[in-house]
């Protein structure tokens, strides 16, 4: 896989070698159960404590406000269930039409169980209107659950403004920060956020580890019952992955705000806009993650483009990884008012700190050539399956 140019860092990231080292130590030698009282167990518990303080430092929160989970999806499900358990009479949830499938599927399920869901729309640039949120939150709103950064476009929701509205309306706020965590500065202390979800594999840790922040003033009801994590998340902790997540958080904190990744994105995006006709940026360029560009190319089909780019060594995606493989146009781009044709002509490129300037230079050659080839193979707008 060494020749692959990996431009799909919103789907997942490569494990940082330093994270890998930390994990190997715990997998190989530190196999004690953190709940065991002897030295081997205490050492594992120490690894959890260290990781908790590293993740807390990145989030500017207290260590006792963090629960380790198995992934971002579990964190989201836990937060929503905890909020609903607080007051069973509150049967209304506010979310948006551009959430990750973890939230969308959960809210659809809750709708079948009798909850009323308000799906806030976004505008053509993927932006949320805070006035619409203000209008949507009611006395019986149990929870507002919204993304911080969109996984497909990178567009940011105004989390501070959202928190202020939710506070005024006396409801609860969960933020899905899976894409933003470790990429944008975050100060949870006094942020007015009640729950926040994060995931290790988006910041160069392993897949299958996540964290949930629960503000210490919120009464918490666990989803998985058991004694671990202070009885807030049952199940023996995945010590190696959690220790690796802690290391990844420490490294992310050191890189936060650095110009490298946004420089790669900007260079690639500017080159494509200048060299490919009919190329447009999807989403609010002024307000998005530094890692992400989502581009439409007139007259192509993203499925054919993905095959051709894969053959030429480029990993990127059409829509989110969780929905790729399906022929449905991205629900995010559709929610932004795109036609099926334009939504299907869109590709997401997401950059990370393991990319190199040479890779970006190569991608600047390969991608325009591939788009050109697709256009010569297919009359504008008609589907094409590329075999060469
Ligand atoms: N939320 C967002 C915005 C995501 O991008 C993802 C993963 O792609 C998730 C939630 C789910 O995280 P995980 O893969 O850790 O379950």
Short mmCIF file of C-alpha atoms and ligand atoms in Angstrom, two decimals:
data_model
loop_
_atom_site.label_atom_id
_atom_site.label_comp_id
_atom_site.label_asym_id
_atom_site.label_seq_id
_atom_site.Cartn_x
_atom_site.Cartn_y
_atom_site.Cartn_z
CA UNK A 1 0.00 0.00 0.00
CA UNK A 2 3.05 2.26 0.07
CA UNK A 3 2.19 3.95 -3.24
CA UNK A 4 -1.25 5.01 -2.11
CA UNK A 5 -1.91 8.73 -1.71
CA UNK A 6 -4.36 8.78 1.16
CA UNK A 7 -6.69 11.77 0.86
CA UNK A 8 -9.56 10.34 2.92
CA UNK A 9 -8.59 11.40 6.43
CA UNK A 10 -12.19 12.21 7.38
CA UNK A 11 -13.04 8.54 6.86
CA UNK A 12 -10.23 7.37 9.10
CA UNK A 13 -6.57 8.12 9.69
CA UNK A 14 -3.34 6.21 9.70
CA UNK A 15 -2.16 5.23 13.19
CA UNK A 16 0.66 7.51 14.31
CA UNK A 17 3.84 5.39 14.86
CA UNK A 18 4.15 6.84 18.39
CA UNK A 19 0.57 5.75 19.11
CA UNK A 20 1.35 2.32 17.69
CA UNK A 21 4.35 2.01 20.03
CA UNK A 22 2.27 2.88 23.05
CA UNK A 23 -0.45 0.42 22.03
CA UNK A 24 2.03 -2.40 21.40
CA UNK A 25 3.40 -2.11 24.93
CA UNK A 26 -0.05 -2.51 26.46
CA UNK A 27 -1.09 -5.28 24.08
CA UNK A 28 2.11 -7.26 24.59
CA UNK A 29 2.99 -6.80 28.25
CA UNK A 30 0.35 -4.69 29.99
CA UNK A 31 -2.46 -7.18 29.69
CA UNK A 32 -3.81 -6.75 33.21
CA UNK A 33 -7.45 -5.92 33.79
CA UNK A 34 -7.65 -2.32 35.05
CA UNK A 35 -10.22 -3.46 37.65
CA UNK A 36 -7.76 -5.97 39.21
CA UNK A 37 -6.10 -4.91 42.43
CA UNK A 38 -2.62 -6.38 41.86
CA UNK A 39 0.25 -4.54 40.22
CA UNK A 40 -0.49 -5.68 36.64
CA UNK A 41 -4.06 -4.43 36.95
CA UNK A 42 -3.00 -1.22 38.65
CA UNK A 43 -0.58 -0.54 35.81
CA UNK A 44 -3.43 -0.86 33.30
CA UNK A 45 -5.54 1.47 35.41
CA UNK A 46 -2.63 3.89 35.40
CA UNK A 47 -2.66 3.79 31.59
CA UNK A 48 -6.36 4.72 31.61
CA UNK A 49 -5.72 7.56 34.05
CA UNK A 50 -2.87 8.91 31.91
CA UNK A 51 -5.00 8.73 28.75
CA UNK A 52 -7.89 10.44 30.50
CA UNK A 53 -5.69 13.33 31.49
CA UNK A 54 -4.25 13.60 27.93
CA UNK A 55 -7.72 13.66 26.37
CA UNK A 56 -8.98 16.07 29.07
CA UNK A 57 -6.07 18.40 28.32
CA UNK A 58 -7.01 18.47 24.62
CA UNK A 59 -10.66 19.17 25.48
CA UNK A 60 -9.99 21.54 28.38
CA UNK A 61 -12.30 19.64 30.67
CA UNK A 62 -11.98 17.71 33.92
CA UNK A 63 -10.81 14.12 33.83
CA UNK A 64 -13.91 12.95 35.69
CA UNK A 65 -16.04 14.40 32.89
CA UNK A 66 -14.71 11.85 30.36
CA UNK A 67 -16.01 8.35 29.70
CA UNK A 68 -14.11 6.07 27.35
CA UNK A 69 -16.35 4.27 24.85
CA UNK A 70 -15.91 1.96 21.88
CA UNK A 71 -16.39 4.66 19.20
CA UNK A 72 -18.00 7.96 18.27
CA UNK A 73 -21.25 6.18 17.45
CA UNK A 74 -21.47 4.70 20.94
CA UNK A 75 -20.73 8.12 22.46
CA UNK A 76 -23.56 9.67 20.42
CA UNK A 77 -26.04 6.93 21.36
CA UNK A 78 -25.04 7.19 25.01
CA UNK A 79 -25.42 10.97 25.11
CA UNK A 80 -28.84 10.91 23.48
CA UNK A 81 -30.15 8.16 25.76
CA UNK A 82 -28.76 9.90 28.85
CA UNK A 83 -30.48 13.15 27.88
CA UNK A 84 -33.80 11.42 27.23
CA UNK A 85 -33.61 9.56 30.54
CA UNK A 86 -33.38 12.83 32.46
CA UNK A 87 -37.00 13.73 31.92
CA UNK A 88 -39.27 11.09 30.32
CA UNK A 89 -41.96 13.72 29.73
CA UNK A 90 -39.78 15.59 27.29
CA UNK A 91 -40.35 13.87 23.96
CA UNK A 92 -38.88 16.36 21.49
CA UNK A 93 -35.39 16.35 19.94
CA UNK A 94 -33.81 18.98 17.68
CA UNK A 95 -31.15 17.95 15.20
CA UNK A 96 -30.21 18.77 11.60
CA UNK A 97 -30.63 17.23 8.17
CA UNK A 98 -26.86 16.98 7.64
CA UNK A 99 -25.87 14.92 10.68
CA UNK A 100 -23.74 11.80 10.50
CA UNK A 101 -25.69 8.59 9.97
CA UNK A 102 -25.08 7.67 13.63
CA UNK A 103 -27.36 10.52 14.69
CA UNK A 104 -29.78 10.26 11.78
CA UNK A 105 -30.44 6.55 12.27
CA UNK A 106 -30.83 6.99 16.02
CA UNK A 107 -33.29 9.87 15.62
CA UNK A 108 -35.25 7.94 12.99
CA UNK A 109 -35.46 5.04 15.43
CA UNK A 110 -36.59 7.35 18.24
CA UNK A 111 -39.22 8.84 15.94
CA UNK A 112 -40.66 5.34 15.55
CA UNK A 113 -40.72 5.09 19.35
CA UNK A 114 -42.90 8.20 19.62
CA UNK A 115 -40.35 11.01 19.88
CA UNK A 116 -40.88 14.11 17.78
CA UNK A 117 -37.81 15.13 15.83
CA UNK A 118 -37.23 18.59 14.37
CA UNK A 119 -34.77 18.36 11.48
CA UNK A 120 -33.20 21.79 11.02
CA UNK A 121 -32.36 22.63 7.40
CA UNK A 122 -29.12 24.16 6.12
CA UNK A 123 -28.57 26.69 3.35
CA UNK A 124 -26.77 26.17 0.04
CA UNK A 125 -23.41 26.51 1.78
CA UNK A 126 -24.29 23.96 4.46
CA UNK A 127 -24.82 26.61 7.16
CA UNK A 128 -27.30 26.40 9.99
CA UNK A 129 -29.43 29.43 10.82
CA UNK A 130 -29.28 30.01 14.61
CA UNK A 131 -32.63 31.84 14.44
CA UNK A 132 -34.27 28.63 13.23
CA UNK A 133 -32.72 26.74 16.12
CA UNK A 134 -34.03 29.35 18.54
CA UNK A 135 -37.51 28.90 17.11
CA UNK A 136 -37.33 25.10 17.18
CA UNK A 137 -36.38 24.58 20.84
CA UNK A 138 -39.47 24.19 23.03
CA UNK A 139 -40.30 23.53 26.65
CA UNK A 140 -40.53 19.80 25.95
CA UNK A 141 -37.23 19.66 24.02
CA UNK A 142 -35.17 16.99 25.76
CA UNK A 143 -32.06 17.56 23.68
CA UNK A 144 -30.48 19.50 20.85
CA UNK A 145 -27.92 17.29 19.09
CA UNK A 146 -25.82 18.88 16.36
CA UNK A 147 -22.55 18.40 14.56
CA UNK A 148 -19.66 20.71 15.11
CA UNK A 149 -17.93 19.93 11.79
CA UNK A 150 -19.64 18.18 8.92
CA UNK A 151 -17.80 15.03 7.85
CA UNK A 152 -18.58 15.50 4.15
CA UNK A 153 -18.05 19.22 3.59
CA UNK A 154 -16.10 20.21 6.71
CA UNK A 155 -18.56 23.09 7.24
CA UNK A 156 -18.70 24.20 10.88
CA UNK A 157 -21.81 24.92 12.89
CA UNK A 158 -21.53 27.91 15.26
CA UNK A 159 -21.20 25.87 18.41
CA UNK A 160 -20.82 28.80 20.79
CA UNK A 161 -23.93 30.53 19.48
CA UNK A 162 -25.82 27.22 19.56
CA UNK A 163 -24.78 26.62 23.19
CA UNK A 164 -25.95 30.11 24.14
CA UNK A 165 -29.39 29.51 22.56
CA UNK A 166 -29.78 26.10 24.20
CA UNK A 167 -28.78 27.58 27.56
CA UNK A 168 -31.34 30.39 27.21
CA UNK A 169 -34.02 27.85 26.30
CA UNK A 170 -33.02 25.64 29.27
CA UNK A 171 -32.54 22.50 27.19
CA UNK A 172 -29.53 20.19 26.84
CA UNK A 173 -26.89 20.18 24.10
CA UNK A 174 -24.94 17.28 22.63
CA UNK A 175 -22.21 18.13 20.12
CA UNK A 176 -20.96 15.52 17.67
CA UNK A 177 -17.36 16.66 17.56
CA UNK A 178 -16.00 13.49 15.97
CA UNK A 179 -14.53 15.40 13.01
CA UNK A 180 -13.51 18.57 14.86
CA UNK A 181 -11.90 17.00 17.92
CA UNK A 182 -8.14 17.46 17.79
CA UNK A 183 -8.38 19.65 14.69
CA UNK A 184 -9.91 22.78 16.19
CA UNK A 185 -9.24 24.34 19.59
CA UNK A 186 -11.79 23.23 22.14
CA UNK A 187 -12.40 24.61 25.64
CA UNK A 188 -15.21 22.66 27.22
CA UNK A 189 -14.84 24.42 30.55
CA UNK A 190 -17.77 26.86 30.61
CA UNK A 191 -18.68 26.16 26.94
CA UNK A 192 -22.31 25.45 27.83
CA UNK A 193 -22.08 22.01 26.20
CA UNK A 194 -23.59 19.14 28.17
CA UNK A 195 -22.35 16.19 26.10
CA UNK A 196 -19.65 15.94 23.42
CA UNK A 197 -18.63 12.93 21.37
CA UNK A 198 -15.15 12.18 20.02
CA UNK A 199 -13.48 9.25 18.29
CA UNK A 200 -9.89 7.99 18.27
CA UNK A 201 -9.57 6.87 14.68
CA UNK A 202 -10.05 10.39 13.28
CA UNK A 203 -6.91 11.61 15.09
CA UNK A 204 -4.38 8.86 14.27
CA UNK A 205 -5.40 6.46 17.06
CA UNK A 206 -7.00 3.04 16.55
CA UNK A 207 -10.50 2.31 15.34
CA UNK A 208 -12.89 1.18 18.04
CA UNK A 209 -12.14 3.72 20.76
CA UNK A 210 -14.02 6.89 21.58
CA UNK A 211 -14.78 9.33 24.36
CA UNK A 212 -17.87 10.99 25.69
CA UNK A 213 -17.67 14.22 27.65
CA UNK A 214 -20.46 14.64 30.18
CA UNK A 215 -20.57 17.95 31.98
CA UNK A 216 -20.23 17.31 35.70
CA UNK A 217 -23.49 19.16 36.45
CA UNK A 218 -25.55 16.76 34.30
CA UNK A 219 -27.16 13.75 35.95
CA UNK A 220 -25.96 10.83 33.85
CA UNK A 221 -27.70 7.56 33.01
CA UNK A 222 -25.46 4.90 31.41
CA UNK A 223 -26.32 3.07 28.23
CA UNK A 224 -24.12 0.06 28.99
CA UNK A 225 -24.53 -0.86 32.64
CA UNK A 226 -21.63 -2.28 34.61
CA UNK A 227 -19.04 -1.15 37.09
CA UNK A 228 -16.30 0.21 34.82
CA UNK A 229 -15.72 3.89 34.07
CA UNK A 230 -17.12 4.78 37.46
CA UNK A 231 -20.27 2.76 36.66
CA UNK A 232 -20.96 5.04 33.70
CA UNK A 233 -19.94 2.59 30.95
CA UNK A 234 -19.83 -1.11 31.64
CA UNK A 235 -17.31 -3.35 29.89
CA UNK A 236 -13.62 -3.99 30.50
CA UNK A 237 -11.78 -1.08 28.98
CA UNK A 238 -9.76 -1.48 25.79
CA UNK A 239 -6.56 -0.45 27.55
CA UNK A 240 -4.21 -0.46 24.57
CA UNK A 241 -6.54 1.53 22.34
CA UNK A 242 -7.37 4.00 25.11
CA UNK A 243 -3.67 4.50 25.91
CA UNK A 244 -3.10 5.08 22.20
CA UNK A 245 -6.01 7.53 22.08
CA UNK A 246 -4.39 9.45 24.94
CA UNK A 247 -1.09 9.63 23.08
CA UNK A 248 -2.89 10.70 19.89
CA UNK A 249 -4.66 13.46 21.84
CA UNK A 250 -1.34 14.69 23.22
CA UNK A 251 0.17 14.77 19.72
CA UNK A 252 -2.95 16.45 18.27
CA UNK A 253 -2.69 19.17 20.93
CA UNK A 254 0.90 19.85 19.87
CA UNK A 255 -0.14 20.17 16.20
CA UNK A 256 -3.34 22.16 16.76
CA UNK A 257 -3.60 25.19 14.51
CA UNK A 258 -0.43 24.24 12.61
CA UNK A 259 -0.41 25.35 8.97
CA UNK A 260 0.67 22.07 7.35
CA UNK A 261 -2.62 20.29 6.76
CA UNK A 262 -4.62 23.38 5.78
CA UNK A 263 -1.72 24.27 3.48
CA UNK A 264 -2.05 20.92 1.69
CA UNK A 265 -5.81 21.38 1.36
CA UNK A 266 -5.52 24.96 0.10
CA UNK A 267 -2.80 24.12 -2.38
CA UNK A 268 -4.73 21.16 -3.80
CA UNK A 269 -8.02 23.05 -3.93
CA UNK A 270 -6.52 26.14 -5.57
CA UNK A 271 -4.79 23.99 -8.18
CA UNK A 272 -7.98 22.13 -9.07
CA UNK A 273 -10.06 25.30 -9.27
CA UNK A 274 -7.48 26.84 -11.58
CA UNK A 275 -6.83 23.82 -13.80
CA UNK A 276 -10.16 21.99 -14.10
CA UNK A 277 -13.10 23.70 -15.78
CA UNK A 278 -16.49 23.17 -14.17
CA UNK A 279 -14.97 22.54 -10.73
CA UNK A 280 -16.77 24.08 -7.73
CA UNK A 281 -16.20 23.99 -3.98
CA UNK A 282 -19.21 22.68 -2.05
CA UNK A 283 -19.90 24.35 1.29
CA UNK A 284 -18.88 27.46 3.14
CA UNK A 285 -15.21 28.00 2.34
CA UNK A 286 -14.89 30.69 5.00
CA UNK A 287 -15.99 28.42 7.81
CA UNK A 288 -14.87 24.83 7.57
CA UNK A 289 -12.37 22.32 8.85
CA UNK A 290 -8.81 22.97 7.69
CA UNK A 291 -8.61 19.37 6.48
CA UNK A 292 -11.44 19.13 4.00
CA UNK A 293 -12.46 20.11 0.49
CA UNK A 294 -15.61 18.83 -1.18
CA UNK A 295 -15.61 19.48 -4.92
CA UNK A 296 -18.12 19.05 -7.73
CA UNK A 297 -16.89 18.37 -11.26
CA UNK A 298 -19.41 19.08 -14.01
CA UNK A 299 -20.18 16.07 -16.17
CA UNK A 300 -18.69 13.29 -14.04
CA UNK A 301 -20.13 10.54 -11.87
CA UNK A 302 -18.35 10.16 -8.55
CA UNK A 303 -18.59 6.37 -8.62
CA UNK A 304 -16.62 6.17 -11.85
CA UNK A 305 -14.19 8.78 -10.54
CA UNK A 306 -13.54 6.78 -7.37
CA UNK A 307 -12.72 3.67 -9.40
CA UNK A 308 -10.37 5.52 -11.72
CA UNK A 309 -8.67 7.42 -8.88
CA UNK A 310 -8.27 4.19 -6.93
CA UNK A 311 -6.57 2.64 -9.94
CA UNK A 312 -4.26 5.64 -10.02
CA UNK A 313 -3.42 5.34 -6.33
CA UNK A 314 -5.62 8.06 -4.83
CA UNK A 315 -7.97 7.31 -1.93
CA UNK A 316 -10.80 9.82 -1.56
CA UNK A 317 -14.53 9.49 -1.21
CA UNK A 318 -17.94 10.43 -2.49
CA UNK A 319 -20.12 11.36 0.44
CA UNK A 320 -19.21 9.75 3.74
CA UNK A 321 -17.45 6.41 4.01
CA UNK A 322 -20.40 4.94 5.85
CA UNK A 323 -22.69 5.53 2.90
CA UNK A 324 -20.24 4.96 0.06
CA UNK A 325 -20.96 1.81 -1.85
CA UNK A 326 -24.57 2.92 -2.09
CA UNK A 327 -25.73 4.71 -5.21
CA UNK A 328 -27.69 7.33 -3.29
CA UNK A 329 -26.45 10.87 -3.67
CA UNK A 330 -25.09 12.36 -0.45
CA UNK A 331 -27.85 13.40 1.98
CA UNK A 332 -25.66 16.33 3.02
CA UNK A 333 -25.35 17.75 -0.49
CA UNK A 334 -29.04 17.07 -1.14
CA UNK A 335 -29.89 18.97 2.07
CA UNK A 336 -27.84 21.86 0.69
CA UNK A 337 -30.25 21.95 -2.26
CA UNK A 338 -28.03 20.25 -4.84
CA UNK A 339 -29.56 18.42 -7.78
CA UNK A 340 -28.97 14.65 -7.87
CA UNK A 341 -26.64 15.27 -10.80
CA UNK A 342 -24.42 17.75 -8.96
CA UNK A 343 -24.46 15.71 -5.74
CA UNK A 344 -23.36 12.65 -7.72
CA UNK A 345 -20.58 14.67 -9.36
CA UNK A 346 -18.92 15.46 -6.02
CA UNK A 347 -15.81 14.13 -4.35
CA UNK A 348 -14.43 14.69 -0.87
CA UNK A 349 -10.68 15.04 -0.36
CA UNK A 350 -9.51 15.19 3.26
CA UNK A 351 -5.92 15.76 4.29
CA UNK A 352 -3.81 14.78 7.27
CA UNK A 353 -0.39 15.40 8.73
CA UNK A 354 1.03 12.20 7.25
CA UNK A 355 0.51 13.51 3.74
CA UNK A 356 3.62 14.95 2.13
CA UNK A 357 4.20 17.89 -0.24
CA UNK A 358 5.22 15.34 -2.89
CA UNK A 359 1.89 13.55 -2.55
CA UNK A 360 0.00 16.81 -2.92
CA UNK A 361 2.02 17.64 -6.04
CA UNK A 362 1.26 14.19 -7.46
CA UNK A 363 -2.46 14.50 -6.63
CA UNK A 364 -2.50 17.86 -8.41
CA UNK A 365 -1.44 16.01 -11.56
CA UNK A 366 -3.45 12.82 -11.18
CA UNK A 367 -6.87 14.21 -10.24
CA UNK A 368 -7.26 16.74 -13.11
CA UNK A 369 -6.09 14.09 -15.60
CA UNK A 370 -8.60 11.59 -14.22
CA UNK A 371 -11.45 14.10 -14.45
CA UNK A 372 -10.43 14.87 -18.03
CA UNK A 373 -10.42 11.17 -18.89
CA UNK A 374 -13.85 10.64 -17.34
CA UNK A 375 -15.25 13.50 -19.36
CA UNK A 376 -13.89 12.11 -22.61
CA UNK A 377 -15.34 8.68 -21.79
CA UNK A 378 -18.76 9.97 -20.89
CA UNK A 379 -20.97 12.60 -22.49
CA UNK A 380 -21.69 15.26 -19.86
CA UNK A 381 -23.95 14.01 -17.12
CA UNK A 382 -24.37 10.41 -18.19
CA UNK A 383 -23.21 7.63 -15.88
CA UNK A 384 -19.98 5.82 -16.70
CA UNK A 385 -18.30 2.76 -15.30
CA UNK A 386 -14.57 2.92 -15.80
CA UNK A 387 -12.71 -0.28 -16.39
CA UNK A 388 -9.28 1.06 -17.31
N1 LIG B 1 -19.88 11.54 13.68
C1 LIG B 1 -19.17 12.00 12.64
C2 LIG B 1 -19.29 13.44 12.24
C3 LIG B 1 -18.32 11.14 11.94
O1 LIG B 1 -17.63 11.60 10.89
C4 LIG B 1 -18.23 9.79 12.34
C5 LIG B 1 -17.39 8.82 11.59
O2 LIG B 1 -17.22 8.95 10.41
C6 LIG B 1 -18.98 9.36 13.45
C7 LIG B 1 -19.79 10.26 14.08
C8 LIG B 1 -18.92 7.95 13.94
O3 LIG B 1 -17.68 7.71 14.61
P1 LIG B 1 -17.15 6.21 14.77
O4 LIG B 1 -16.68 5.76 13.44
O5 LIG B 1 -16.04 6.30 15.78
O6 LIG B 1 -18.30 5.42 15.30
#
